mmCIF file of C-alpha atoms and ligand atoms in Angstrom:
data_model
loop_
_atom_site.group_PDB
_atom_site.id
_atom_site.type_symbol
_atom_site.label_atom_id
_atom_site.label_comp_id
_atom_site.label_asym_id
_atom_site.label_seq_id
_atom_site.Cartn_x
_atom_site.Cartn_y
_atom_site.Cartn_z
ATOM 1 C CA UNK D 1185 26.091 9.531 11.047
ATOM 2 C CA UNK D 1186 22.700 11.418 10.818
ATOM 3 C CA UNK D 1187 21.631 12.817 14.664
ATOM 4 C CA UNK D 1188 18.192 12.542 16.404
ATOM 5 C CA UNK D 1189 17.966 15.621 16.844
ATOM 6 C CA UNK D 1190 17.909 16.762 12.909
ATOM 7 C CA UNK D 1191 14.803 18.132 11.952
ATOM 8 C CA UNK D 1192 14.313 15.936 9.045
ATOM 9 C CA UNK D 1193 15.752 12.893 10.706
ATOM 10 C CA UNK D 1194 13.328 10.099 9.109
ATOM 11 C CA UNK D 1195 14.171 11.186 6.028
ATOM 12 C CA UNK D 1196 17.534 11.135 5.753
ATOM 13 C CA UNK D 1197 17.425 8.005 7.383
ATOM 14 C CA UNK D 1198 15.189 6.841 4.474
ATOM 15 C CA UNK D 1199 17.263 8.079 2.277
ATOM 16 C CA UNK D 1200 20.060 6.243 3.883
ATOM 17 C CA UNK D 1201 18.759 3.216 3.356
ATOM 18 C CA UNK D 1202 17.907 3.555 -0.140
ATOM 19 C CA UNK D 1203 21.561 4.247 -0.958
ATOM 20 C CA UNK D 1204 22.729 0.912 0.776
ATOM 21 C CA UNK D 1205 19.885 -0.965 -0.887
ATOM 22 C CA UNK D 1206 21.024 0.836 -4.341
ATOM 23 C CA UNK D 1207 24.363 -0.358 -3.590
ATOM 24 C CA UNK D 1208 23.531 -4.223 -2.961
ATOM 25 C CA UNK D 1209 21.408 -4.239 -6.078
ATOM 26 C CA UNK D 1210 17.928 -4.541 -4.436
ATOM 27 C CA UNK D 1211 16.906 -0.845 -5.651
ATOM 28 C CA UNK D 1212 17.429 0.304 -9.030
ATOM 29 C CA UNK D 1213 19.557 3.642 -9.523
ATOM 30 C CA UNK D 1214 16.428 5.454 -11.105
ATOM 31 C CA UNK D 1215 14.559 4.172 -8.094
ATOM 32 C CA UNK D 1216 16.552 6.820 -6.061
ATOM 33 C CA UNK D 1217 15.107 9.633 -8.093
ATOM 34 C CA UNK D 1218 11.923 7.926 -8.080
ATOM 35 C CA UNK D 1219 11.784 8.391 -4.462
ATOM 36 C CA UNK D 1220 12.924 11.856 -4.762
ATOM 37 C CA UNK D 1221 9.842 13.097 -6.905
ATOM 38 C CA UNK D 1222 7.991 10.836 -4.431
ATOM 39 C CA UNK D 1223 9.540 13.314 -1.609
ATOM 40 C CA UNK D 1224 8.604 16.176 -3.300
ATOM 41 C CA UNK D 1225 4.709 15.474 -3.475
ATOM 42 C CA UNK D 1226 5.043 14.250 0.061
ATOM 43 C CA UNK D 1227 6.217 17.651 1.592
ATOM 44 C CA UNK D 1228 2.850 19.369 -0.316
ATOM 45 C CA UNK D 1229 1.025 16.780 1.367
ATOM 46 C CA UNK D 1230 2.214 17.419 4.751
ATOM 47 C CA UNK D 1231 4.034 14.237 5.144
ATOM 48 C CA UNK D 1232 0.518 13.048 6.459
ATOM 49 C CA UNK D 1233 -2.192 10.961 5.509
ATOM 50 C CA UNK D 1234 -5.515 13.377 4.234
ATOM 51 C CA UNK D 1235 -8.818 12.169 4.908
ATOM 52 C CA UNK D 1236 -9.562 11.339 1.704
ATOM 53 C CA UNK D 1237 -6.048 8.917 1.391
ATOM 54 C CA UNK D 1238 -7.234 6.883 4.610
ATOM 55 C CA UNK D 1239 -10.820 6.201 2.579
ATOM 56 C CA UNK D 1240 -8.916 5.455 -0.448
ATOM 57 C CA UNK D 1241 -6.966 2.680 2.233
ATOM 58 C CA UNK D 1242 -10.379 1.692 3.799
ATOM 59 C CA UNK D 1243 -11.376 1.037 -0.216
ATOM 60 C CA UNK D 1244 -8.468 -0.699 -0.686
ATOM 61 C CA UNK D 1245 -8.653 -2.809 2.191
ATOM 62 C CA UNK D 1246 -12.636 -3.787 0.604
ATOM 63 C CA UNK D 1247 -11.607 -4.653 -2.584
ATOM 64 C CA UNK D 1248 -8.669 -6.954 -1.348
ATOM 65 C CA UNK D 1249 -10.688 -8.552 1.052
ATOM 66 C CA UNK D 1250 -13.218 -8.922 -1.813
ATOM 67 C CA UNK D 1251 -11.006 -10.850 -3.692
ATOM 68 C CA UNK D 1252 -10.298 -14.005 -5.132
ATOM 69 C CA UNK D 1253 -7.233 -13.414 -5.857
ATOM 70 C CA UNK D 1254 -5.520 -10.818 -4.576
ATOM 71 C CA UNK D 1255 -1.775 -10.108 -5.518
ATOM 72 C CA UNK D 1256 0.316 -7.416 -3.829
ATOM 73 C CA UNK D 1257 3.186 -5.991 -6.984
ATOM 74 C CA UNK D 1258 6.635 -5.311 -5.071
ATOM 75 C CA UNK D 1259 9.214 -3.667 -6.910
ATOM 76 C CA UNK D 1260 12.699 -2.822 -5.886
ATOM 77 C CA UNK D 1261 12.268 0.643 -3.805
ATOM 78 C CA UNK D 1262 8.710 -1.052 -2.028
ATOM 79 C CA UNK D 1263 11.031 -4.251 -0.697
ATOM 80 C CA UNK D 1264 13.753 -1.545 0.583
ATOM 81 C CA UNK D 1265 11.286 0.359 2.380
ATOM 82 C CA UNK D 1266 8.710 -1.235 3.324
ATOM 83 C CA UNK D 1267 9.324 -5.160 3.393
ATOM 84 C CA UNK D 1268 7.674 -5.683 6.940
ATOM 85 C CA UNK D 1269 4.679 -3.598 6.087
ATOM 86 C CA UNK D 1270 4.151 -5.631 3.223
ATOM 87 C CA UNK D 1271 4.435 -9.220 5.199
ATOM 88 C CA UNK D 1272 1.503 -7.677 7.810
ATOM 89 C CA UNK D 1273 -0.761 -6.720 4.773
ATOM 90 C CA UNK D 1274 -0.605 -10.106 3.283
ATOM 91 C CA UNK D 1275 -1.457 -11.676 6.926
ATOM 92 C CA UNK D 1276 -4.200 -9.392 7.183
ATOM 93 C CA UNK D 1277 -5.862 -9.435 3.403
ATOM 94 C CA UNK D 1278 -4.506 -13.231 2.280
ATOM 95 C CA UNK D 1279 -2.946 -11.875 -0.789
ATOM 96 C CA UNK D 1280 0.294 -13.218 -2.814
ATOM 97 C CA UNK D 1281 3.137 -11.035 -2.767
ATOM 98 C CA UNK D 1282 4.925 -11.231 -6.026
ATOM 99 C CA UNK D 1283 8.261 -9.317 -7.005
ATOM 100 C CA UNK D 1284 8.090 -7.873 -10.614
ATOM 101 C CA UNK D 1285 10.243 -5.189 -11.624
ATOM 102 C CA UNK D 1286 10.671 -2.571 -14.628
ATOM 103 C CA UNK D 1287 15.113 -2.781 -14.481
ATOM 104 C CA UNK D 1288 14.452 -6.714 -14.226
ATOM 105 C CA UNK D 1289 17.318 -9.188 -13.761
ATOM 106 C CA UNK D 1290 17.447 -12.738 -12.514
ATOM 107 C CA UNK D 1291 19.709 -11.464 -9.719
ATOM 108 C CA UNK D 1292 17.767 -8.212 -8.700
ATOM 109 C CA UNK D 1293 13.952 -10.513 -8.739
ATOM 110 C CA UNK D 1294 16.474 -13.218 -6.412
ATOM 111 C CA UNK D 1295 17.755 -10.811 -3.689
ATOM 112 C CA UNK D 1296 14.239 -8.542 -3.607
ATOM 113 C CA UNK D 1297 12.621 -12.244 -3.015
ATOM 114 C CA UNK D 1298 15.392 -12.627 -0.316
ATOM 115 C CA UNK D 1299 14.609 -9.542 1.768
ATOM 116 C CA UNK D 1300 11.039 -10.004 1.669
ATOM 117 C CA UNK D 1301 11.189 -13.791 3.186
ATOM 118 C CA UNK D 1302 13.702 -12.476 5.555
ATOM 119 C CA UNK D 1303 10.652 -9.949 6.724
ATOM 120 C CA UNK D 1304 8.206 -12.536 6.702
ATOM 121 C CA UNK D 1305 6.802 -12.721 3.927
ATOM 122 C CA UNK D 1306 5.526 -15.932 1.808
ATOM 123 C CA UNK D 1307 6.502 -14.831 -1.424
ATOM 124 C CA UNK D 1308 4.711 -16.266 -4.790
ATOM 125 C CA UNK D 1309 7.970 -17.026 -6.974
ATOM 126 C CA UNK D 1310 9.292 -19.640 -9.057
ATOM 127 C CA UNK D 1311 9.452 -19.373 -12.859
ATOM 128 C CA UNK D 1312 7.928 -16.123 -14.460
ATOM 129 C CA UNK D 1313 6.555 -15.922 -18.195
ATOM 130 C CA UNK D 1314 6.435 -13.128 -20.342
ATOM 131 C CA UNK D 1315 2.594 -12.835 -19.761
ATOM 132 C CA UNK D 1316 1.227 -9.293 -19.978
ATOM 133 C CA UNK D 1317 1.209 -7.326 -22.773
ATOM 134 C CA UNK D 1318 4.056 -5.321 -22.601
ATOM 135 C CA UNK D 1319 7.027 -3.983 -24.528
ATOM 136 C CA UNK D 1320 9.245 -4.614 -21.369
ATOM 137 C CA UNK D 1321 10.305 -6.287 -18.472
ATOM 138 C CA UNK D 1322 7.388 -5.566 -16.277
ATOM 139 C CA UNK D 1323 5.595 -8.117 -18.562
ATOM 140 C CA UNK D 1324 7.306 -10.702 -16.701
ATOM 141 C CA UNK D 1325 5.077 -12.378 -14.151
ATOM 142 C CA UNK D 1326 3.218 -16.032 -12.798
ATOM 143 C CA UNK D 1327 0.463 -17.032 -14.563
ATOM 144 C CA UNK D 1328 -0.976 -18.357 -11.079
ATOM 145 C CA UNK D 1329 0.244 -14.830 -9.691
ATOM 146 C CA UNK D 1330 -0.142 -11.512 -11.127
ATOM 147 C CA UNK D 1331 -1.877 -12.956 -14.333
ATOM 148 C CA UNK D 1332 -4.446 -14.580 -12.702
ATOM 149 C CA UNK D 1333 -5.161 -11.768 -10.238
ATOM 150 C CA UNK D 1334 -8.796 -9.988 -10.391
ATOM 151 C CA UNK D 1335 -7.013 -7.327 -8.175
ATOM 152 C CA UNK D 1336 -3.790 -5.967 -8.006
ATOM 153 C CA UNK D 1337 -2.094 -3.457 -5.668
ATOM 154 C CA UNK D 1338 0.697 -1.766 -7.265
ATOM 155 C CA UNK D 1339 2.641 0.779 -5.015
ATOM 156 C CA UNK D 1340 5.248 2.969 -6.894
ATOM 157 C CA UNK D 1341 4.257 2.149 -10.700
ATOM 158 C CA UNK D 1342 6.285 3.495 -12.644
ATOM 159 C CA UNK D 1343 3.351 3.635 -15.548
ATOM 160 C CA UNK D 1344 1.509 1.678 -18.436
ATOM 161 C CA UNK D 1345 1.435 -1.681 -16.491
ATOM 162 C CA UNK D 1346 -1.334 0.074 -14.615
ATOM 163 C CA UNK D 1347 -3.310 0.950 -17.885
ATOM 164 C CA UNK D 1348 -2.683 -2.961 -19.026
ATOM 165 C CA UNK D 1349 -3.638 -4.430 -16.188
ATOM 166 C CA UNK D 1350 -7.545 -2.344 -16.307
ATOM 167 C CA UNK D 1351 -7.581 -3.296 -19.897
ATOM 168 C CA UNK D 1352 -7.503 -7.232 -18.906
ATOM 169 C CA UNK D 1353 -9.812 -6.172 -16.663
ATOM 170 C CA UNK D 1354 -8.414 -6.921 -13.443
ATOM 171 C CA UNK D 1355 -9.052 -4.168 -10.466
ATOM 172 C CA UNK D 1356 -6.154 -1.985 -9.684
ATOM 173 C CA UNK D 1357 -5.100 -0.014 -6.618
ATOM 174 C CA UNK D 1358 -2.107 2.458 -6.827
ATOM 175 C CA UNK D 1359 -0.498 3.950 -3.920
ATOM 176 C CA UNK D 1360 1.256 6.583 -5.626
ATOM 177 C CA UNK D 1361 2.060 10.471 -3.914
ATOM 178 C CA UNK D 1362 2.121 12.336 -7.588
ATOM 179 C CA UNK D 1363 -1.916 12.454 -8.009
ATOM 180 C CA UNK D 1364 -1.128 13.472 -11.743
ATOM 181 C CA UNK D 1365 1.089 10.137 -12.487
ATOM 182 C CA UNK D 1366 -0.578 8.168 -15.341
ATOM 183 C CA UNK D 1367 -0.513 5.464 -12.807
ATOM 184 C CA UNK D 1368 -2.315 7.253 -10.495
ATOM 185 C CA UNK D 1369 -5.121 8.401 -13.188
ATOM 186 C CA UNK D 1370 -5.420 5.100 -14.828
ATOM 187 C CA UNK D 1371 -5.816 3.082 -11.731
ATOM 188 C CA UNK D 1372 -9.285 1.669 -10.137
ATOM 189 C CA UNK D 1373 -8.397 3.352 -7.004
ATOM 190 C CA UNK D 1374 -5.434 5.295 -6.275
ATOM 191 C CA UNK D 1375 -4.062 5.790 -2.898
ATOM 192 C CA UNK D 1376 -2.359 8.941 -2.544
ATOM 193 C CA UNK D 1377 0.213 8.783 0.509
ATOM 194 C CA UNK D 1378 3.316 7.526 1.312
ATOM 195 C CA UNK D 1379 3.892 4.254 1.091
ATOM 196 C CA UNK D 1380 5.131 3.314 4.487
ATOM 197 C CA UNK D 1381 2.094 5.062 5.890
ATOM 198 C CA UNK D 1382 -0.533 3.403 3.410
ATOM 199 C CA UNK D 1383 0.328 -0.253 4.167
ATOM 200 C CA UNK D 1384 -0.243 -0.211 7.554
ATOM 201 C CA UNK D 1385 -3.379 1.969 7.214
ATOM 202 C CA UNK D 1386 -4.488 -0.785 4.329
ATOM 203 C CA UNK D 1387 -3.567 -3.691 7.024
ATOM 204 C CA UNK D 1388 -5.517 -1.895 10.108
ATOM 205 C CA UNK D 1389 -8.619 -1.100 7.721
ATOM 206 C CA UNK D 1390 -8.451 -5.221 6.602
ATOM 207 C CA UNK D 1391 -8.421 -6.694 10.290
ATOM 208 C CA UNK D 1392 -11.421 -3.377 11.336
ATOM 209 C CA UNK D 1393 -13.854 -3.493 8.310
ATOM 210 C CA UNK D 1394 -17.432 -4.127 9.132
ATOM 211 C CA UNK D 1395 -19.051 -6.666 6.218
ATOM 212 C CA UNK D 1396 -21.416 -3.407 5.369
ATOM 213 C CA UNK D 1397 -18.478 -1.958 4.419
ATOM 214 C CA UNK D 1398 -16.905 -4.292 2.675
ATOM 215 C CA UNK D 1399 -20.016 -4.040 0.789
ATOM 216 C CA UNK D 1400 -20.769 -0.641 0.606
ATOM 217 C CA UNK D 1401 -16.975 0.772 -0.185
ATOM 218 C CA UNK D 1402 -16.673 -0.892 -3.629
ATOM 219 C CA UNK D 1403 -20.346 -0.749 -4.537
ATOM 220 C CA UNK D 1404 -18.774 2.747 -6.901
ATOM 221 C CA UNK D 1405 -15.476 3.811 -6.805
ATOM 222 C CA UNK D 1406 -14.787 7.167 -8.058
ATOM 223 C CA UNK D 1407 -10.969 7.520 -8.685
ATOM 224 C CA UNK D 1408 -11.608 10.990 -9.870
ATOM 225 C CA UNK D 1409 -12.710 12.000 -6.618
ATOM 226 C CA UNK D 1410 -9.583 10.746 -4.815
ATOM 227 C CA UNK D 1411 -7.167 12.317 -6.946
ATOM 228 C CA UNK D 1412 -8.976 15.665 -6.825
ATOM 229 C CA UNK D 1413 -9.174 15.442 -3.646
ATOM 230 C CA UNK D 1414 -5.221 14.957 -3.160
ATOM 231 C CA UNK D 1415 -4.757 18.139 -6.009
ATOM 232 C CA UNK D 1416 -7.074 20.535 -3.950
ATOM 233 C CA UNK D 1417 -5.234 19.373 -0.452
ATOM 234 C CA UNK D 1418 -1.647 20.257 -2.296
ATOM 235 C CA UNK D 1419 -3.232 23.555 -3.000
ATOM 236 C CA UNK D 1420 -4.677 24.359 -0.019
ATOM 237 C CA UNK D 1421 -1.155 23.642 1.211
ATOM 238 C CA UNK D 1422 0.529 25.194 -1.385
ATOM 239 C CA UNK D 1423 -1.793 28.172 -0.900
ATOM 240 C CA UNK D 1424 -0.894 28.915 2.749
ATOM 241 C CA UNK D 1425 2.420 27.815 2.650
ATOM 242 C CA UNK D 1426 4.038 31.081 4.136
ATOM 243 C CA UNK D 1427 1.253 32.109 6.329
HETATM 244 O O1 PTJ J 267 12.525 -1.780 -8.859
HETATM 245 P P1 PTJ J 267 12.123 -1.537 -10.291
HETATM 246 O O2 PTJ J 267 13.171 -1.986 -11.250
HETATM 247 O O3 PTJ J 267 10.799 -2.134 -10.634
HETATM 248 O O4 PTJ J 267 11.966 0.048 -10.493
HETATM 249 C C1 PTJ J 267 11.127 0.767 -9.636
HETATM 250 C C2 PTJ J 267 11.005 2.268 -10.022
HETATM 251 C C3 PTJ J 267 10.446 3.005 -8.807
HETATM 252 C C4 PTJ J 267 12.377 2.805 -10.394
HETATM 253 C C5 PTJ J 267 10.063 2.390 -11.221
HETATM 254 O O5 PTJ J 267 8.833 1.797 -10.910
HETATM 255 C C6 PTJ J 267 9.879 3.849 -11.625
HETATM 256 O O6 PTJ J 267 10.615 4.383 -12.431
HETATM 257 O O7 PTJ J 267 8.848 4.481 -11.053
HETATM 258 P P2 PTJ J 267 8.402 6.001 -11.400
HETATM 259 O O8 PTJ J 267 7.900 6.119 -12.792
HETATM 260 O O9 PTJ J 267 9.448 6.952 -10.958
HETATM 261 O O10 PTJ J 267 7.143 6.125 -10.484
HETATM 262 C C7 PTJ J 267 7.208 5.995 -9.101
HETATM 263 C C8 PTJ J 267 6.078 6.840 -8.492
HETATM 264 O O11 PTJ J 267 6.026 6.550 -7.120
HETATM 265 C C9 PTJ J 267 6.269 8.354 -8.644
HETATM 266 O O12 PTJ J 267 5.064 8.935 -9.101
HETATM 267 C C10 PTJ J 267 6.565 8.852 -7.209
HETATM 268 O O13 PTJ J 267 5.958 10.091 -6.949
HETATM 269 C C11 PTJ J 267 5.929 7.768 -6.379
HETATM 270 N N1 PTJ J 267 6.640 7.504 -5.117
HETATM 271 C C12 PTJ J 267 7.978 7.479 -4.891
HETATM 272 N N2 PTJ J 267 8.250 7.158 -3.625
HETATM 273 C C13 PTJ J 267 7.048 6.954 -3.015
HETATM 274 C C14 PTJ J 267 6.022 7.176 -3.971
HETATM 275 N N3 PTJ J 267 4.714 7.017 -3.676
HETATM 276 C C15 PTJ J 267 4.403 6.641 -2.403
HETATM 277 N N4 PTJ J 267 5.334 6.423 -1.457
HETATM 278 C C16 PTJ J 267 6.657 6.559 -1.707
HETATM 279 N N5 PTJ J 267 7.571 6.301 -0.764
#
């Protein structure tokens, strides 16, 4: 039992839950560390959302509502911890929500498909095809889904799907804490916060955006300038940590 009253409360709670989805198969072992290096970048970020994150989620918000078809990636540790968040974002920016995973099985894609409908969400499932060219299991997706997408958010990417999804030339948006992940670096636009905070700040921007800014957001996108602007807050951070 985890009290109130301890000072880092929400994360132990998170953590809880990871370990009980771990154990029912929807998150993947690794997906535990995964979160822990996820942690980690989280603590030099404050545990809040910068400035420059929430216009990385205004961006966001553009380029899905830009789309035509938008497709929202949900792995294993993005259904554990944020399966609501993800059923308001589609209601507020239209876009598919499909499950692909990099520890794929029939049974793990089944019950990650299960938690998300039980949140609300419409999920885009049915019979996947090894479409994208990839040497593993992430390569499994619908050609009316993820293959057909122009753009593609992908929160906690665990890597080169990223880089093969630009290089089909679809638009991609990471939300990814470690600014230095290739993920991160090889995305369209990365998004560097914590999940469970970007969604909803994605969702808000969606249902808020003025058409000028729908406009005038993706009109250049400078990806450098949003991770360097994550790597000098994590200094500043860093820098004054025991002031
Ligand atoms: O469910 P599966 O089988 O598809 O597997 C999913 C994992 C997460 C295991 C897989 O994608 C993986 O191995 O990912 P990586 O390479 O560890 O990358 C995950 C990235 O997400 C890391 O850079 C973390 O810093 C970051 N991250 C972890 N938790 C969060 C996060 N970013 C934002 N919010 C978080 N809560």
């Amino acid at each position: 039992m985890i009290p109130p009253d301890h000072p880092r409360y929400r994360s132990l709670v998170t953590r809880e839950l990871l370990a009980r989805c771990a154990e029912s198969g929807v998150v993947a072992l690794e997906g535990l560390t995964a979160h822990g290096r996820g942690e980690a970048f989280d603590y030099l970020l404050g545990e809040k959302t910068t400035e420059s994150a929430l216009l990385a989620e205004r961006t966001a918000a553009a380029l899905l509502l830009n789309a035509q078809n938008p497709v929202i990636s949900v792995n294993g540790n993005t259904a554990a911890l944020a399966a609501a968040e993800i059923a308001l974002l589609q209601k507020a920016s239209g876009a598919r929500v499909e499950v692909n995973l990099f520890h794929r099985t029939e049974e793990r894609v089944a019950k990650i498909e299960d938690l998300l409908r039980n949140a609300g969400v419409e999920v885009f499932s049915g019979p996947a095809e090894q479409l994208l060219p990839l040497s593993h299991d992430r390569a499994w997706c619908r050609r009316e889904g993820m293959y057909a997408a122009d753009v593609v958010l992908v929160p906690l990417e665990d890597g080169d799907r990223a880089e093969v999804l630009v290089g089909m030339g679809k638009t991609v948006i990471a939300i990814d804490l470690n600014p230095l992940s290739r993920t991160a670096r090889m995305a369209t636009l990365a998004i560097v916060d914590e999940l469970t905070r970007a969604l909803p700040a994605i969702a808000t921007a969606c249902r808020e955006i003025s058409p000028e800014d729908r406009v005038r957001l993706v009109k250049k996108i400078d990806n450098h300038y949003f991770l360097s602007m994550a790597i000098h807050d994590m200094t500043l951070r860093l820098s004054h940590a025991l002031d």
